[in-house]
Short mmCIF file of C-alpha atoms in Angstrom, two decimals:
data_model
loop_
_atom_site.label_atom_id
_atom_site.label_comp_id
_atom_site.label_asym_id
_atom_site.label_seq_id
_atom_site.Cartn_x
_atom_site.Cartn_y
_atom_site.Cartn_z
CA UNK A 19 0.08 2.54 10.41
CA UNK A 20 -2.34 5.06 11.85
CA UNK A 21 -4.17 7.10 9.24
CA UNK A 22 -2.29 10.24 8.23
CA UNK A 23 0.97 9.25 9.92
CA UNK A 24 4.36 8.45 8.49
CA UNK A 25 5.21 4.82 9.19
CA UNK A 26 6.43 1.66 7.44
CA UNK A 27 3.47 0.40 5.41
CA UNK A 28 2.02 3.86 4.73
CA UNK A 29 1.63 5.18 1.22
CA UNK A 30 3.03 8.65 0.55
CA UNK A 31 3.30 11.02 -2.39
CA UNK A 32 5.83 13.60 -3.32
CA UNK A 33 4.58 17.14 -2.85
CA UNK A 34 5.77 20.67 -2.55
CA UNK A 35 8.80 20.55 -4.87
CA UNK A 36 7.27 23.14 -7.21
CA UNK A 37 8.04 20.91 -10.20
CA UNK A 38 11.69 20.37 -9.26
CA UNK A 39 11.15 16.77 -8.14
CA UNK A 40 12.68 14.92 -5.18
CA UNK A 41 16.02 13.06 -5.25
CA UNK A 42 15.74 9.56 -3.87
CA UNK A 43 19.11 8.52 -2.53
CA UNK A 44 21.16 5.37 -1.83
CA UNK A 45 21.49 6.25 1.88
CA UNK A 46 19.86 8.81 4.18
CA UNK A 47 21.76 12.10 3.94
CA UNK A 48 22.18 15.05 1.61
CA UNK A 49 25.61 13.92 0.44
CA UNK A 50 24.46 10.37 -0.48
CA UNK A 51 24.35 9.37 -4.17
CA UNK A 52 21.04 10.30 -5.87
CA UNK A 53 19.48 7.24 -7.55
CA UNK A 54 16.61 8.90 -9.41
CA UNK A 55 14.29 11.94 -9.36
CA UNK A 56 10.75 11.43 -8.15
CA UNK A 57 8.07 13.71 -9.54
CA UNK A 58 5.34 15.66 -7.66
CA UNK A 59 2.29 13.40 -7.00
CA UNK A 60 4.27 10.21 -7.58
CA UNK A 61 3.18 7.63 -4.96
CA UNK A 62 5.45 5.34 -2.96
CA UNK A 63 5.20 2.72 -0.20
CA UNK A 64 7.24 3.44 2.93
CA UNK A 65 9.33 0.31 3.51
CA UNK A 66 11.98 1.49 6.04
CA UNK A 67 12.75 4.36 8.39
CA UNK A 68 12.73 6.75 9.91
CA UNK A 69 16.42 7.73 9.95
CA UNK A 70 17.85 11.06 11.06
CA UNK A 71 20.57 12.65 8.92
CA UNK A 72 21.67 16.24 8.11
CA UNK A 73 18.87 17.69 10.19
CA UNK A 74 16.12 15.84 8.28
CA UNK A 75 13.91 12.76 8.75
CA UNK A 76 14.38 10.23 5.97
CA UNK A 77 12.16 7.35 4.81
CA UNK A 78 12.99 4.52 2.44
CA UNK A 79 10.40 4.47 -0.35
CA UNK A 80 9.56 1.88 -2.98
CA UNK A 81 7.32 2.51 -5.97
CA UNK A 82 4.48 -0.05 -5.84
CA UNK A 83 4.59 -0.45 -9.63
CA UNK A 84 8.39 -0.72 -10.02
CA UNK A 85 10.57 -2.16 -7.22
CA UNK A 86 13.70 -0.75 -8.89
CA UNK A 87 12.43 2.81 -8.10
CA UNK A 88 13.48 2.72 -4.43
CA UNK A 89 15.55 5.04 -2.24
CA UNK A 90 15.73 7.31 0.78
CA UNK A 91 13.75 10.54 0.64
CA UNK A 92 13.46 13.47 3.05
CA UNK A 93 10.08 13.74 4.79
CA UNK A 94 9.76 17.52 4.09
CA UNK A 95 8.53 16.80 0.54
CA UNK A 96 6.21 13.88 1.32
CA UNK A 97 2.59 13.72 2.29
CA UNK A 98 0.71 10.67 3.53
CA UNK A 99 -1.98 9.36 1.23
CA UNK A 100 -5.10 8.65 3.35
CA UNK A 101 -6.29 5.04 3.33
CA UNK A 102 -9.69 4.45 1.70
#
């Protein structure tokens, strides 16, 4: 992926939730089942997407340290981690 852009293969972190966290869901969409709550600054690898649902852009994220922490997240609360 190009530096600073959302794309499969980019690393992102949760930001801007003001401590509320971000629900990662089974499917893209606000009515989809939440799987877990990601915390601000938690890093993920983008492994699928984008998908459009409920007026938002969604990306499928997987935690690099725990493959079971995976789910769809809305782009509004993600920021791309610059590559070194």
